[in-house]
Short mmCIF file of C-alpha atoms and ligand atoms in Angstrom, two decimals:
data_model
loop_
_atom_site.label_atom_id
_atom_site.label_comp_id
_atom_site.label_asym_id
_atom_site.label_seq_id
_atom_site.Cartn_x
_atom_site.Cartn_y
_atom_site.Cartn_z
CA UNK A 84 -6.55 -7.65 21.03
CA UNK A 85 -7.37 -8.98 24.66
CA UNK A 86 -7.32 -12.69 23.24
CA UNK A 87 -3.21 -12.61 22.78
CA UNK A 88 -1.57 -14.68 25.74
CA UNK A 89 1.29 -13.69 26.71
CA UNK A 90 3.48 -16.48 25.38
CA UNK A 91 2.09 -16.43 21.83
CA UNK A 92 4.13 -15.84 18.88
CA UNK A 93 2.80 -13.22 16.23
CA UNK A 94 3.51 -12.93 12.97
CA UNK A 95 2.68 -10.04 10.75
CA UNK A 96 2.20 -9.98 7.00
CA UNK A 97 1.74 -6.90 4.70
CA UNK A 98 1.32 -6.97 0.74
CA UNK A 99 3.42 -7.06 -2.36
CA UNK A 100 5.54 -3.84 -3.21
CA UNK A 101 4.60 -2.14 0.51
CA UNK A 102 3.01 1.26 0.34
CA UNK A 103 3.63 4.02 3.18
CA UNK A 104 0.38 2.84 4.94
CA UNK A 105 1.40 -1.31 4.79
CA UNK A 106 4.86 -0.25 6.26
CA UNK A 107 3.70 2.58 8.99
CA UNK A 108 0.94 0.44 10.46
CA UNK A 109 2.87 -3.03 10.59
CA UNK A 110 6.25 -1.60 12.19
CA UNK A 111 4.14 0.52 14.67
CA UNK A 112 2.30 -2.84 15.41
CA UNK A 113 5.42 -4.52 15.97
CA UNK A 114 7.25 -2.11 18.21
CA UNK A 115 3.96 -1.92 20.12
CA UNK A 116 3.45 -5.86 20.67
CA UNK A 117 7.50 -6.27 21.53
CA UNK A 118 6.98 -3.49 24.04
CA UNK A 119 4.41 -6.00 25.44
CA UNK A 120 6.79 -8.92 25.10
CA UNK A 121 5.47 -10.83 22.36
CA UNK A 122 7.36 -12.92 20.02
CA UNK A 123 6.89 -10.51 16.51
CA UNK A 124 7.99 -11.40 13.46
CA UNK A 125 6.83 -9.28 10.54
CA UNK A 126 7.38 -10.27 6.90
CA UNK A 127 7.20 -8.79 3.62
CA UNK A 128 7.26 -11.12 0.33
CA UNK A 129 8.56 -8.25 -1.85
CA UNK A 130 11.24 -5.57 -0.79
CA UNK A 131 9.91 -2.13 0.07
CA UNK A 132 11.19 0.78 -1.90
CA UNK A 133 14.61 2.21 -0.26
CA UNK A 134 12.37 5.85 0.15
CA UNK A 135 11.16 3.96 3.70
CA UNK A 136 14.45 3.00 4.26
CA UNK A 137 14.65 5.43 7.64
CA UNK A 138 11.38 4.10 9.12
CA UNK A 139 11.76 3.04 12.91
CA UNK A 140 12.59 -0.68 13.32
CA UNK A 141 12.60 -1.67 9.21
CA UNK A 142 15.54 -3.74 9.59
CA UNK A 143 13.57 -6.22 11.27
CA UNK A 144 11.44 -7.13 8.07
CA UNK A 145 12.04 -10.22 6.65
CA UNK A 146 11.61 -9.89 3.45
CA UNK A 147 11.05 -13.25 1.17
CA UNK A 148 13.70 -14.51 -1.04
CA UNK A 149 15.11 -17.60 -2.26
CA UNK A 150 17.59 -17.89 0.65
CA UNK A 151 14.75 -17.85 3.59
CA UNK A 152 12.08 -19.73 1.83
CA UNK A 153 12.28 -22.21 4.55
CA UNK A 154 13.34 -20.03 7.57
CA UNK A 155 9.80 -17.56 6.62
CA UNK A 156 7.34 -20.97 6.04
CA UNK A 157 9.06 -22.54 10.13
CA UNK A 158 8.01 -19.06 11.56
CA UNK A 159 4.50 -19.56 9.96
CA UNK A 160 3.58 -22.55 10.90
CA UNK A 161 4.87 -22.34 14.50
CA UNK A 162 2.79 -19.02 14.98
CA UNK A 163 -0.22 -18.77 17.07
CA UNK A 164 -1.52 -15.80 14.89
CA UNK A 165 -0.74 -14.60 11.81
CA UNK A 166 -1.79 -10.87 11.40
CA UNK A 167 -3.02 -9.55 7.85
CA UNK A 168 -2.26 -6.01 7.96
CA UNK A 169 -3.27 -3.38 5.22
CA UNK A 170 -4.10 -6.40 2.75
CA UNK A 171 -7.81 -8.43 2.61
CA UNK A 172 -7.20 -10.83 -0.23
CA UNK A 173 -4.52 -13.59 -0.28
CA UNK A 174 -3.19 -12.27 -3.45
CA UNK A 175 -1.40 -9.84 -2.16
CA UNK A 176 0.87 -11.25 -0.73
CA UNK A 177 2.32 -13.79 -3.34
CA UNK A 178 4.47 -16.82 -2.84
CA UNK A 179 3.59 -16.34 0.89
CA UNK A 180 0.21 -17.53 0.31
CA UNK A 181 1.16 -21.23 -0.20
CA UNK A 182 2.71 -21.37 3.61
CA UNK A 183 0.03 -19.98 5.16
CA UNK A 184 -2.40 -22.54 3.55
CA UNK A 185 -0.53 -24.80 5.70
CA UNK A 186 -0.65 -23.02 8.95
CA UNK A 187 -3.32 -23.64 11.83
CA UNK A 188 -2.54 -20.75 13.56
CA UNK A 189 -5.27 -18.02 13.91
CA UNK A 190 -5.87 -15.49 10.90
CA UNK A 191 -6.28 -11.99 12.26
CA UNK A 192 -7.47 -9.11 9.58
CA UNK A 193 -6.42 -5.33 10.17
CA UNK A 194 -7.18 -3.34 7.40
CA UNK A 195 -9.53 -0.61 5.19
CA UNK A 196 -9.94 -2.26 2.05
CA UNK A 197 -13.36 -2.95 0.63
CA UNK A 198 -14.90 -6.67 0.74
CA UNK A 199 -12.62 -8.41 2.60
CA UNK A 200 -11.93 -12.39 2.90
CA UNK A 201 -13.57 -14.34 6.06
CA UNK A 202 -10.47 -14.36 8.71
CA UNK A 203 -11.09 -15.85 12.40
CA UNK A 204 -10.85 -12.54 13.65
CA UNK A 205 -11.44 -9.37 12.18
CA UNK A 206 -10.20 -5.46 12.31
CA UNK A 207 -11.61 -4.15 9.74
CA UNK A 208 -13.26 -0.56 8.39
CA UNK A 209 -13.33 0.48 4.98
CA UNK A 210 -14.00 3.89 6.08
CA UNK A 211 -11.10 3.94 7.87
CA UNK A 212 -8.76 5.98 5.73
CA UNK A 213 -5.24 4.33 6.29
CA UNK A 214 -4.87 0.79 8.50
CA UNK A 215 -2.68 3.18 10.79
CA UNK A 216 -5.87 4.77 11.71
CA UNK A 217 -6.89 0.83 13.17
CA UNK A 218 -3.72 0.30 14.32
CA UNK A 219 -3.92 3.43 16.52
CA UNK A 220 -7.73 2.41 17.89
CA UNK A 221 -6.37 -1.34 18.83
CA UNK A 222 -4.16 0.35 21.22
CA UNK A 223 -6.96 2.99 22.34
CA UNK A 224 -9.05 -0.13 22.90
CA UNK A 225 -6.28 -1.89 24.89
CA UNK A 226 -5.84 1.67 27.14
CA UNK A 227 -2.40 1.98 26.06
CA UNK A 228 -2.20 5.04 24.32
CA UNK A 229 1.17 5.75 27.28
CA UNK A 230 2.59 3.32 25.09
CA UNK A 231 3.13 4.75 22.18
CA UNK A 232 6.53 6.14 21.91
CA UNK A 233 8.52 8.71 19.20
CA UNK A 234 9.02 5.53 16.95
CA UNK A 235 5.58 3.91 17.10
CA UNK A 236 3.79 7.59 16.42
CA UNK A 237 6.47 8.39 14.08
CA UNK A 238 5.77 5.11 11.78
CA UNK A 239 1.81 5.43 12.55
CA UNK A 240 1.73 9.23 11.20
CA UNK A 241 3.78 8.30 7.79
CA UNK A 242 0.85 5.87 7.14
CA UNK A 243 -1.31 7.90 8.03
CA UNK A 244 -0.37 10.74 6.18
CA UNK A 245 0.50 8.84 2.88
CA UNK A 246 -2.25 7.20 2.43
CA UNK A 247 -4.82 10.63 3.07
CA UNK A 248 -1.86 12.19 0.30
CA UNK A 249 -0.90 13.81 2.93
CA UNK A 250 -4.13 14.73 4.84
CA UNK A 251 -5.78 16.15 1.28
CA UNK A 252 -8.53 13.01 -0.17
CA UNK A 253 -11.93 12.84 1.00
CA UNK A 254 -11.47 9.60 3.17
CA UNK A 255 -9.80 12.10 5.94
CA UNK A 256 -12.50 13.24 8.44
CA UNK A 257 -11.92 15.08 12.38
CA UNK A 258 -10.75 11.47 13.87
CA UNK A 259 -7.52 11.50 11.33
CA UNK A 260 -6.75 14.87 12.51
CA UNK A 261 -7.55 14.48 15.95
CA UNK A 262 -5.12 11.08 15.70
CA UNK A 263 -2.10 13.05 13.89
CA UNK A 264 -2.46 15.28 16.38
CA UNK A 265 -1.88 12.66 19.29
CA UNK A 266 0.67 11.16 16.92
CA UNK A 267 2.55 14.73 17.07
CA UNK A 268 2.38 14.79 21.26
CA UNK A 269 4.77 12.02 20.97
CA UNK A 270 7.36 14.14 19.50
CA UNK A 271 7.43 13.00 15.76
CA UNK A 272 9.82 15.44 13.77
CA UNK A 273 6.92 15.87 10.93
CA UNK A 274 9.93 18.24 8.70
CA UNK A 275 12.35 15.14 9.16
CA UNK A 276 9.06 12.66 7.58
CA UNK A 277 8.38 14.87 4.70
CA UNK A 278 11.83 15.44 4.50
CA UNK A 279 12.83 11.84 4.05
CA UNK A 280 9.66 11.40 1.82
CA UNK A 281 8.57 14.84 -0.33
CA UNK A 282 11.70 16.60 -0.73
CA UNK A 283 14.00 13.45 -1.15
CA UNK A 284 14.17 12.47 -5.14
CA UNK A 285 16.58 11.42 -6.98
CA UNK A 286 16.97 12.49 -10.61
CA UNK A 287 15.81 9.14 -11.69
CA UNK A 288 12.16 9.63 -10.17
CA UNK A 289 12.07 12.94 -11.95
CA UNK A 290 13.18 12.30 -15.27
CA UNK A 291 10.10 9.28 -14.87
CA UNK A 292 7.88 11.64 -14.39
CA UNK A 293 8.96 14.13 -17.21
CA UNK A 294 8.23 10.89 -19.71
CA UNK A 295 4.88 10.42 -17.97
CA UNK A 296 4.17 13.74 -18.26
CA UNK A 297 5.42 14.17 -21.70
CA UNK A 298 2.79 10.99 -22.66
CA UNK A 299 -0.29 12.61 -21.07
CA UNK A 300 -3.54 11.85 -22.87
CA UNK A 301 -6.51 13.25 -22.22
CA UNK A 302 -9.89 12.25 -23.31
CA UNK A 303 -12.04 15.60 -22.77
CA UNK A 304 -15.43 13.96 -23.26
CA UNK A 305 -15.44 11.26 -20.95
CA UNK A 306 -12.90 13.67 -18.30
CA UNK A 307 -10.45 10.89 -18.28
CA UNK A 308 -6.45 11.11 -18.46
CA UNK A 309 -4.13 8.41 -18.82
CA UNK A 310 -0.68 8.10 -19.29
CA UNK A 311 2.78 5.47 -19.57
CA UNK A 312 6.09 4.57 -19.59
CA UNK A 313 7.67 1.84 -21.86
CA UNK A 314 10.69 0.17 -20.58
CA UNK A 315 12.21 1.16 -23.80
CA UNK A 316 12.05 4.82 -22.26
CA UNK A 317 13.89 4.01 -18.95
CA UNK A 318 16.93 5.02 -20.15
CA UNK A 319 18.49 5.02 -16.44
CA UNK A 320 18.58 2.37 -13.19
CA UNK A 321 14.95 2.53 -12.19
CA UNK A 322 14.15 1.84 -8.50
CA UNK A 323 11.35 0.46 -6.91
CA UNK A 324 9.39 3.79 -5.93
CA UNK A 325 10.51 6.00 -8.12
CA UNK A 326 7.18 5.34 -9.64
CA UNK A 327 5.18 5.94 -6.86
CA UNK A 328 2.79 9.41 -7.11
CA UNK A 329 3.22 9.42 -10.91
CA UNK A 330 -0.57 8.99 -11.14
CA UNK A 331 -1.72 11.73 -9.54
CA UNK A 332 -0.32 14.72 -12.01
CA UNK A 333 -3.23 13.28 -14.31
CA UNK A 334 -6.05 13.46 -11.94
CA UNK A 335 -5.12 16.65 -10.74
CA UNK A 336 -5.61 17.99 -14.18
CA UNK A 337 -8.99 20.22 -14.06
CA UNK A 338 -12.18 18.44 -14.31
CA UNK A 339 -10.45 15.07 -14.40
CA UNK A 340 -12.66 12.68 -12.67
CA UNK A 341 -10.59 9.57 -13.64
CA UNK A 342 -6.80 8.79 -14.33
CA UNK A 343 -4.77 5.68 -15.14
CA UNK A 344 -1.31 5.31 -15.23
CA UNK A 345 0.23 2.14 -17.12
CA UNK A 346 3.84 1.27 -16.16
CA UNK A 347 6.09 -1.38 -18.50
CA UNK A 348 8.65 -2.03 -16.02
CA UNK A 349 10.84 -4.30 -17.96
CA UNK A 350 10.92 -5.19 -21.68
CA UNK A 351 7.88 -8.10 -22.29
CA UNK A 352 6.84 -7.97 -18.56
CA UNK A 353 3.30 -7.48 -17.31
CA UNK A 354 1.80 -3.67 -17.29
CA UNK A 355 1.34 -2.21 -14.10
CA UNK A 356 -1.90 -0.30 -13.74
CA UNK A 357 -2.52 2.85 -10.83
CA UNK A 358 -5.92 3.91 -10.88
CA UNK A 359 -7.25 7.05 -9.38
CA UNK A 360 -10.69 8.85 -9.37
CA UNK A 361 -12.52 11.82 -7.90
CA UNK A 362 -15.88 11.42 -6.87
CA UNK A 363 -18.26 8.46 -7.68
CA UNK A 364 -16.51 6.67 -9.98
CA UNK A 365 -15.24 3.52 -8.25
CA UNK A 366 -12.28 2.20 -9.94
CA UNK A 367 -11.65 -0.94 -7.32
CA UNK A 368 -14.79 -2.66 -8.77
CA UNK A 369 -13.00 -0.84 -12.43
CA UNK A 370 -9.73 -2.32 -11.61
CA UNK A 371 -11.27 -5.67 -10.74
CA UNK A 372 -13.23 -6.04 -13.48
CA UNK A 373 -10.93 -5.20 -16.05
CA UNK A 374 -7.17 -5.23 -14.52
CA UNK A 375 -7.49 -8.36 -11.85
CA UNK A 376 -7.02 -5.88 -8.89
CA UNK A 377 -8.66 -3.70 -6.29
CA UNK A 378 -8.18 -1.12 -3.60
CA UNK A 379 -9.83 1.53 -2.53
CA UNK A 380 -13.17 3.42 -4.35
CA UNK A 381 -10.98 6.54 -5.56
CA UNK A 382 -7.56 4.70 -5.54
CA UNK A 383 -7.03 1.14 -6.95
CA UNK A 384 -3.71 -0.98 -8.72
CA UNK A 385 -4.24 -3.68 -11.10
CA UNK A 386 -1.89 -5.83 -13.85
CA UNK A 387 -2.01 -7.44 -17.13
CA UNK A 388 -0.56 -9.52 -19.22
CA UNK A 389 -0.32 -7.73 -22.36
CA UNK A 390 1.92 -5.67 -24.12
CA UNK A 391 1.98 -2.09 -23.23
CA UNK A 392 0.11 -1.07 -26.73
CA UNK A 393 -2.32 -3.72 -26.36
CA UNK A 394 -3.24 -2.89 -22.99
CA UNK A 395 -3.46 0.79 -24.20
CA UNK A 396 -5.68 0.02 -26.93
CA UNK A 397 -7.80 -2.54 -24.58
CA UNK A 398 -8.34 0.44 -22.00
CA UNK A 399 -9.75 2.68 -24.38
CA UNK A 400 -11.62 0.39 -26.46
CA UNK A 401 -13.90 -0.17 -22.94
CA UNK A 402 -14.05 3.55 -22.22
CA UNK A 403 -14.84 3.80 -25.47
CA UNK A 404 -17.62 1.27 -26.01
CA UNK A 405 -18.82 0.25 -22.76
CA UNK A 406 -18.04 3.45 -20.67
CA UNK A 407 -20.83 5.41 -18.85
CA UNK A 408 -19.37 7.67 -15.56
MN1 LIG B 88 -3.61 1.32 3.35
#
Protein backbone atom coordinates (compact mmCIF):
# COMPACT_ATOMS: atom_id res chain seq x y z
CA UNK A 1 0.00 0.00 0.00
CA UNK A 2 3.05 2.41 -0.76
CA UNK A 3 0.62 4.67 -2.96
CA UNK A 4 -1.34 6.07 0.41
CA UNK A 5 -0.07 9.75 1.16
CA UNK A 6 -0.03 10.61 4.22
CA UNK A 7 -2.91 13.06 4.30
CA UNK A 8 -5.43 10.79 2.56
CA UNK A 9 -8.58 9.77 4.04
CA UNK A 10 -9.54 5.94 3.89
CA UNK A 11 -12.55 4.48 4.06
CA UNK A 12 -13.23 0.84 4.55
CA UNK A 13 -16.28 -1.17 3.53
CA UNK A 14 -17.12 -4.84 4.40
CA UNK A 15 -20.41 -6.82 3.33
CA UNK A 16 -23.94 -7.34 4.47
CA UNK A 17 -24.48 -9.39 7.80
CA UNK A 18 -20.36 -9.36 8.59
CA UNK A 19 -18.81 -12.75 9.07
CA UNK A 20 -15.72 -13.32 11.56
CA UNK A 21 -13.31 -12.91 8.55
CA UNK A 22 -15.15 -9.31 7.14
CA UNK A 23 -14.88 -8.03 10.82
CA UNK A 24 -11.18 -9.45 11.86
CA UNK A 25 -9.51 -8.22 8.69
CA UNK A 26 -11.23 -4.65 8.44
CA UNK A 27 -10.71 -3.62 12.28
CA UNK A 28 -7.08 -4.99 12.11
CA UNK A 29 -6.79 -2.77 8.91
CA UNK A 30 -8.04 0.09 10.68
CA UNK A 31 -6.05 0.00 13.88
CA UNK A 32 -3.06 -0.60 11.59
CA UNK A 33 -3.63 2.53 9.15
CA UNK A 34 -4.58 4.91 12.43
CA UNK A 35 -1.33 3.70 13.93
CA UNK A 36 0.09 5.27 10.70
CA UNK A 37 -2.05 8.37 11.04
CA UNK A 38 -4.52 8.04 8.45
CA UNK A 39 -7.93 9.35 8.48
CA UNK A 40 -10.03 5.63 8.77
CA UNK A 41 -13.38 5.34 8.67
CA UNK A 42 -14.79 1.84 8.34
CA UNK A 43 -18.47 1.14 7.63
CA UNK A 44 -20.77 -1.63 7.70
CA UNK A 45 -24.38 -1.33 5.93
CA UNK A 46 -25.87 -4.06 8.17
CA UNK A 47 -25.14 -4.56 12.00
CA UNK A 48 -22.79 -7.39 12.90
CA UNK A 49 -24.08 -10.07 15.17
CA UNK A 50 -23.53 -9.02 19.05
CA UNK A 51 -21.17 -12.60 19.23
CA UNK A 52 -18.22 -9.95 17.83
CA UNK A 53 -19.30 -7.58 20.13
CA UNK A 54 -15.69 -7.82 22.20
CA UNK A 55 -13.56 -7.42 19.04
CA UNK A 56 -10.76 -4.66 19.44
CA UNK A 57 -11.90 -1.23 18.20
CA UNK A 58 -15.77 -2.37 16.96
CA UNK A 59 -17.24 0.63 18.34
CA UNK A 60 -15.81 2.56 15.68
CA UNK A 61 -18.03 0.89 12.87
CA UNK A 62 -20.48 2.89 11.46
CA UNK A 63 -22.97 0.96 10.73
CA UNK A 64 -25.79 2.29 8.06
CA UNK A 65 -29.14 3.32 9.18
CA UNK A 66 -31.71 5.75 8.48
CA UNK A 67 -30.24 8.36 10.88
CA UNK A 68 -26.59 8.54 9.07
CA UNK A 69 -27.66 8.09 5.55
CA UNK A 70 -26.17 11.38 4.86
CA UNK A 71 -23.28 11.53 7.42
CA UNK A 72 -21.94 7.70 5.66
CA UNK A 73 -22.57 9.09 1.70
CA UNK A 74 -20.19 12.94 2.99
CA UNK A 75 -17.45 10.46 4.25
CA UNK A 76 -17.63 8.66 0.80
CA UNK A 77 -17.40 11.07 -1.40
CA UNK A 78 -14.72 13.11 0.40
CA UNK A 79 -12.45 9.89 0.56
CA UNK A 80 -9.40 9.44 -1.43
CA UNK A 81 -9.84 5.56 -1.29
CA UNK A 82 -12.43 3.50 -0.54
CA UNK A 83 -11.20 -0.04 0.52
CA UNK A 84 -13.38 -3.24 -0.41
CA UNK A 85 -12.46 -5.65 2.15
CA UNK A 86 -13.61 -9.41 2.25
CA UNK A 87 -16.39 -8.55 -0.49
CA UNK A 88 -15.71 -8.54 -4.67
CA UNK A 89 -19.16 -7.74 -5.95
CA UNK A 90 -21.12 -4.51 -5.22
CA UNK A 91 -23.96 -6.49 -3.97
CA UNK A 92 -22.77 -7.05 -0.97
CA UNK A 93 -22.86 -4.35 0.40
CA UNK A 94 -26.48 -2.99 -0.22
CA UNK A 95 -27.84 0.50 0.02
CA UNK A 96 -24.11 1.51 0.20
CA UNK A 97 -23.68 0.79 -3.34
CA UNK A 98 -25.66 3.83 -4.63
CA UNK A 99 -23.00 6.36 -2.76
CA UNK A 100 -20.18 4.91 -3.95
CA UNK A 101 -21.44 5.15 -7.62
CA UNK A 102 -21.02 8.70 -6.91
CA UNK A 103 -17.60 8.78 -5.49
CA UNK A 104 -14.26 9.53 -7.52
CA UNK A 105 -12.15 8.39 -5.02
CA UNK A 106 -9.93 5.30 -5.75
CA UNK A 107 -11.51 1.66 -5.41
CA UNK A 108 -9.07 -0.61 -3.63
CA UNK A 109 -10.02 -4.61 -3.54
CA UNK A 110 -8.72 -6.85 -0.54
CA UNK A 111 -10.19 -10.02 -0.58
CA UNK A 112 -10.34 -14.16 -1.43
CA UNK A 113 -13.42 -14.50 -3.21
CA UNK A 114 -13.54 -16.04 -6.65
CA UNK A 115 -14.02 -13.70 -9.90
CA UNK A 116 -13.84 -10.53 -8.63
CA UNK A 117 -15.11 -6.99 -10.14
CA UNK A 118 -12.35 -4.66 -12.00
CA UNK A 119 -11.26 -2.13 -8.98
CA UNK A 120 -8.30 0.51 -9.66
CA UNK A 121 -6.26 -1.40 -7.46
CA UNK A 122 -6.31 -4.81 -6.50
CA UNK A 123 -5.44 -7.29 -3.35
CA UNK A 124 -6.71 -10.11 -4.26
CA UNK A 125 -6.10 -14.23 -3.93
CA UNK A 126 -8.70 -16.66 -4.03
CA UNK A 127 -6.41 -19.09 -2.56
CA UNK A 128 -5.97 -17.10 0.17
CA UNK A 129 -8.09 -18.74 2.83
CA UNK A 130 -9.49 -15.75 4.95
CA UNK A 131 -8.84 -11.78 3.74
CA UNK A 132 -6.95 -11.69 7.23
CA UNK A 133 -4.42 -13.81 5.61
CA UNK A 134 -3.99 -10.46 2.91
CA UNK A 135 -4.39 -8.21 5.44
CA UNK A 136 -1.43 -9.71 7.34
CA UNK A 137 0.91 -9.82 3.88
CA UNK A 138 0.01 -5.90 3.16
CA UNK A 139 1.76 -5.19 6.31
CA UNK A 140 4.65 -7.88 5.60
CA UNK A 141 4.96 -6.03 2.31
CA UNK A 142 5.05 -2.58 3.99
CA UNK A 143 7.96 -4.14 6.65
CA UNK A 144 5.78 -3.47 9.47
CA UNK A 145 5.16 -6.61 10.98
CA UNK A 146 6.65 -4.39 14.66
CA UNK A 147 3.43 -2.93 14.14
CA UNK A 148 1.16 -5.19 14.85
CA UNK A 149 0.04 -5.02 18.36
CA UNK A 150 -2.27 -7.48 20.90
CA UNK A 151 -5.41 -5.84 19.22
CA UNK A 152 -4.46 -5.91 15.54
CA UNK A 153 -3.20 -9.85 15.91
CA UNK A 154 -6.01 -10.47 18.15
CA UNK A 155 -8.77 -9.27 15.41
CA UNK A 156 -6.46 -10.78 12.44
CA UNK A 157 -6.39 -14.42 14.18
CA UNK A 158 -10.44 -14.45 14.78
CA UNK A 159 -10.63 -14.06 10.95
CA UNK A 160 -8.38 -16.11 10.42
CA UNK A 161 -9.45 -18.81 12.39
CA UNK A 162 -13.25 -18.52 11.51
CA UNK A 163 -13.09 -18.57 8.28
CA UNK A 164 -10.45 -22.01 8.11
CA UNK A 165 -13.51 -23.31 10.92
CA UNK A 166 -11.10 -22.96 13.04
CA UNK A 167 -7.90 -24.10 11.19
CA UNK A 168 -9.89 -27.56 9.97
CA UNK A 169 -11.07 -26.92 5.76
CA UNK A 170 -8.78 -27.63 3.07
CA UNK A 171 -8.11 -23.89 2.09
CA UNK A 172 -5.57 -23.86 5.29
CA UNK A 173 -2.00 -24.69 4.12
CA UNK A 174 1.77 -24.04 6.27
CA UNK A 175 1.46 -20.04 5.55
CA UNK A 176 -1.98 -19.93 7.79
CA UNK A 177 -0.19 -21.70 10.44
CA UNK A 178 2.97 -20.10 10.17
CA UNK A 179 0.74 -16.57 10.31
CA UNK A 180 -1.38 -17.72 13.54
CA UNK A 181 1.62 -18.44 14.88
CA UNK A 182 3.09 -14.79 14.46
CA UNK A 183 -0.42 -13.69 15.35
CA UNK A 184 0.10 -15.64 18.84
CA UNK A 185 3.82 -13.79 19.47
CA UNK A 186 1.76 -10.77 19.90
CA UNK A 187 0.16 -12.06 22.92
CA UNK A 188 -3.47 -12.89 21.71
CA UNK A 189 -5.35 -14.76 24.65
CA UNK A 190 -6.55 -17.62 21.99
CA UNK A 191 -8.90 -19.28 25.36
CA UNK A 192 -10.42 -15.65 25.78
CA UNK A 193 -11.30 -15.80 21.45
CA UNK A 194 -12.83 -19.15 21.57
CA UNK A 195 -14.16 -18.28 24.69
CA UNK A 196 -16.08 -15.27 23.50
CA UNK A 197 -16.91 -17.26 20.26
CA UNK A 198 -17.27 -21.41 20.84
CA UNK A 199 -18.27 -21.70 24.29
CA UNK A 200 -20.53 -18.48 24.43
CA UNK A 201 -24.35 -19.51 23.34
CA UNK A 202 -27.21 -18.57 24.45
CA UNK A 203 -30.17 -20.94 24.72
CA UNK A 204 -31.71 -19.31 21.77
CA UNK A 205 -28.83 -20.48 19.29
CA UNK A 206 -29.29 -23.94 20.68
CA UNK A 207 -32.80 -24.54 20.67
CA UNK A 208 -32.21 -23.25 16.58
CA UNK A 209 -30.18 -25.78 16.10
CA UNK A 210 -32.26 -28.60 17.84
CA UNK A 211 -35.16 -27.54 15.06
CA UNK A 212 -32.50 -27.73 12.35
CA UNK A 213 -31.43 -30.76 13.49
CA UNK A 214 -34.76 -32.19 14.15
CA UNK A 215 -35.58 -31.24 10.11
CA UNK A 216 -32.50 -33.02 8.71
CA UNK A 217 -33.03 -34.60 5.31
CA UNK A 218 -30.87 -36.61 3.72
CA UNK A 219 -30.81 -37.73 0.20
CA UNK A 220 -28.46 -40.97 0.32
CA UNK A 221 -28.09 -41.31 -3.45
CA UNK A 222 -26.94 -38.12 -4.50
CA UNK A 223 -24.87 -37.72 -0.64
CA UNK A 224 -26.68 -34.54 -0.11
CA UNK A 225 -28.31 -33.15 3.27
CA UNK A 226 -30.37 -30.26 3.69
CA UNK A 227 -32.22 -28.82 6.28
CA UNK A 228 -34.63 -25.47 7.67
CA UNK A 229 -36.22 -23.42 9.92
CA UNK A 230 -39.67 -21.70 9.36
CA UNK A 231 -40.25 -18.56 11.18
CA UNK A 232 -43.32 -20.22 12.40
CA UNK A 233 -40.77 -22.42 14.50
CA UNK A 234 -38.87 -19.49 16.16
CA UNK A 235 -40.77 -19.59 19.01
CA UNK A 236 -38.17 -17.21 20.94
CA UNK A 237 -36.22 -13.58 20.16
CA UNK A 238 -33.90 -14.72 17.42
CA UNK A 239 -30.61 -12.78 17.04
CA UNK A 240 -28.58 -12.11 14.26
CA UNK A 241 -25.92 -15.06 14.61
CA UNK A 242 -27.56 -17.35 16.33
CA UNK A 243 -27.79 -18.91 12.97
CA UNK A 244 -24.41 -18.90 12.12
CA UNK A 245 -22.60 -22.71 11.97
CA UNK A 246 -26.06 -24.32 11.67
CA UNK A 247 -24.93 -25.65 8.27
CA UNK A 248 -22.23 -27.52 9.07
CA UNK A 249 -23.97 -30.43 11.40
CA UNK A 250 -25.28 -31.58 7.82
CA UNK A 251 -22.08 -31.76 6.00
CA UNK A 252 -20.39 -33.32 8.70
CA UNK A 253 -22.77 -36.18 8.41
CA UNK A 254 -20.65 -39.26 6.83
CA UNK A 255 -20.19 -39.29 3.20
CA UNK A 256 -22.00 -35.98 2.81
CA UNK A 257 -20.39 -34.21 0.00
CA UNK A 258 -23.02 -31.39 -0.12
CA UNK A 259 -25.34 -29.54 2.46
CA UNK A 260 -27.81 -26.66 2.33
CA UNK A 261 -29.35 -24.99 4.97
CA UNK A 262 -32.58 -22.76 4.21
CA UNK A 263 -33.42 -20.16 6.89
CA UNK A 264 -37.15 -18.25 6.91
CA UNK A 265 -36.20 -15.53 9.11
CA UNK A 266 -39.45 -13.77 9.36
CA UNK A 267 -42.98 -14.79 8.30
CA UNK A 268 -43.26 -14.04 4.12
CA UNK A 269 -39.58 -12.82 3.99
CA UNK A 270 -36.96 -14.07 1.54
CA UNK A 271 -35.16 -17.66 2.36
CA UNK A 272 -31.76 -17.49 3.32
CA UNK A 273 -29.59 -20.15 1.73
CA UNK A 274 -25.83 -21.50 3.42
CA UNK A 275 -24.23 -23.74 1.17
CA UNK A 276 -21.42 -26.05 2.02
CA UNK A 277 -19.51 -28.86 0.15
CA UNK A 278 -16.59 -31.24 0.49
CA UNK A 279 -14.51 -31.83 -2.32
CA UNK A 280 -15.24 -30.87 -6.02
CA UNK A 281 -18.46 -29.82 -5.93
CA UNK A 282 -18.46 -26.03 -6.27
CA UNK A 283 -21.48 -24.57 -4.84
CA UNK A 284 -20.45 -20.63 -5.55
CA UNK A 285 -21.03 -21.26 -9.31
CA UNK A 286 -24.32 -23.66 -7.50
CA UNK A 287 -25.35 -20.78 -5.45
CA UNK A 288 -25.06 -18.38 -8.36
CA UNK A 289 -26.78 -20.18 -10.66
CA UNK A 290 -29.63 -21.10 -8.76
CA UNK A 291 -29.78 -18.82 -5.41
CA UNK A 292 -28.33 -15.24 -6.89
CA UNK A 293 -25.16 -15.60 -4.65
CA UNK A 294 -21.59 -16.76 -4.38
CA UNK A 295 -18.63 -17.33 -2.13
CA UNK A 296 -16.23 -19.58 -1.88
CA UNK A 297 -15.91 -23.27 -3.93
CA UNK A 298 -16.83 -25.39 -0.67
CA UNK A 299 -18.72 -22.53 1.16
CA UNK A 300 -21.27 -20.19 -0.55
CA UNK A 301 -24.76 -18.00 0.74
CA UNK A 302 -27.46 -17.22 -1.56
CA UNK A 303 -31.43 -15.87 -1.26
CA UNK A 304 -34.74 -16.19 -2.79
CA UNK A 305 -37.77 -14.95 -3.07
CA UNK A 306 -40.02 -17.73 -2.46
CA UNK A 307 -41.76 -19.24 0.19
CA UNK A 308 -39.88 -21.60 2.32
CA UNK A 309 -41.86 -24.81 0.71
CA UNK A 310 -41.43 -23.56 -2.66
CA UNK A 311 -37.90 -23.01 -2.38
CA UNK A 312 -37.70 -26.54 -0.79
CA UNK A 313 -39.45 -28.13 -3.51
CA UNK A 314 -37.39 -25.89 -6.24
CA UNK A 315 -34.01 -27.24 -4.63
CA UNK A 316 -34.82 -30.68 -5.00
CA UNK A 317 -36.62 -30.63 -8.14
CA UNK A 318 -32.86 -29.48 -9.71
CA UNK A 319 -31.01 -32.12 -7.71
CA UNK A 320 -33.44 -34.16 -8.80
CA UNK A 321 -33.63 -33.57 -12.54
CA UNK A 322 -30.66 -31.74 -13.52
CA UNK A 323 -28.15 -32.95 -10.79
CA UNK A 324 -24.87 -34.77 -11.72
CA UNK A 325 -21.88 -34.39 -8.73
MN1 LIG B 1 -13.62 -14.10 4.17
Amino acid sequence: MFFLKKKNKITLIIHKNPDGDALGSSLGLMIYLRKLNYNVNLISPTNYSEYYSWLPGIKSIIVLSNNNKFFIEKIILDSDYIFFIDLNNFSRIGELKKFIKNSKSKKVLIDHHPCPLNFDIMFHDSKAPATSIIVFRLISDMNNLNKIDKDIATCLYVGLMTDTGYFRFPTIDSETHFIAGSLIKKGINIYYIYNHLQENYNENKLKLLSIALKNLKIIKEYNISYTYIKSSEIFYSYKQGDVDGIINYGLNVKNIIFSVFFFEEKKNSPIKISLRSKGKFDVNLFSRKYFSGGGHKNAAGGIIEKSLSETIKYFLNIVYKDFNI
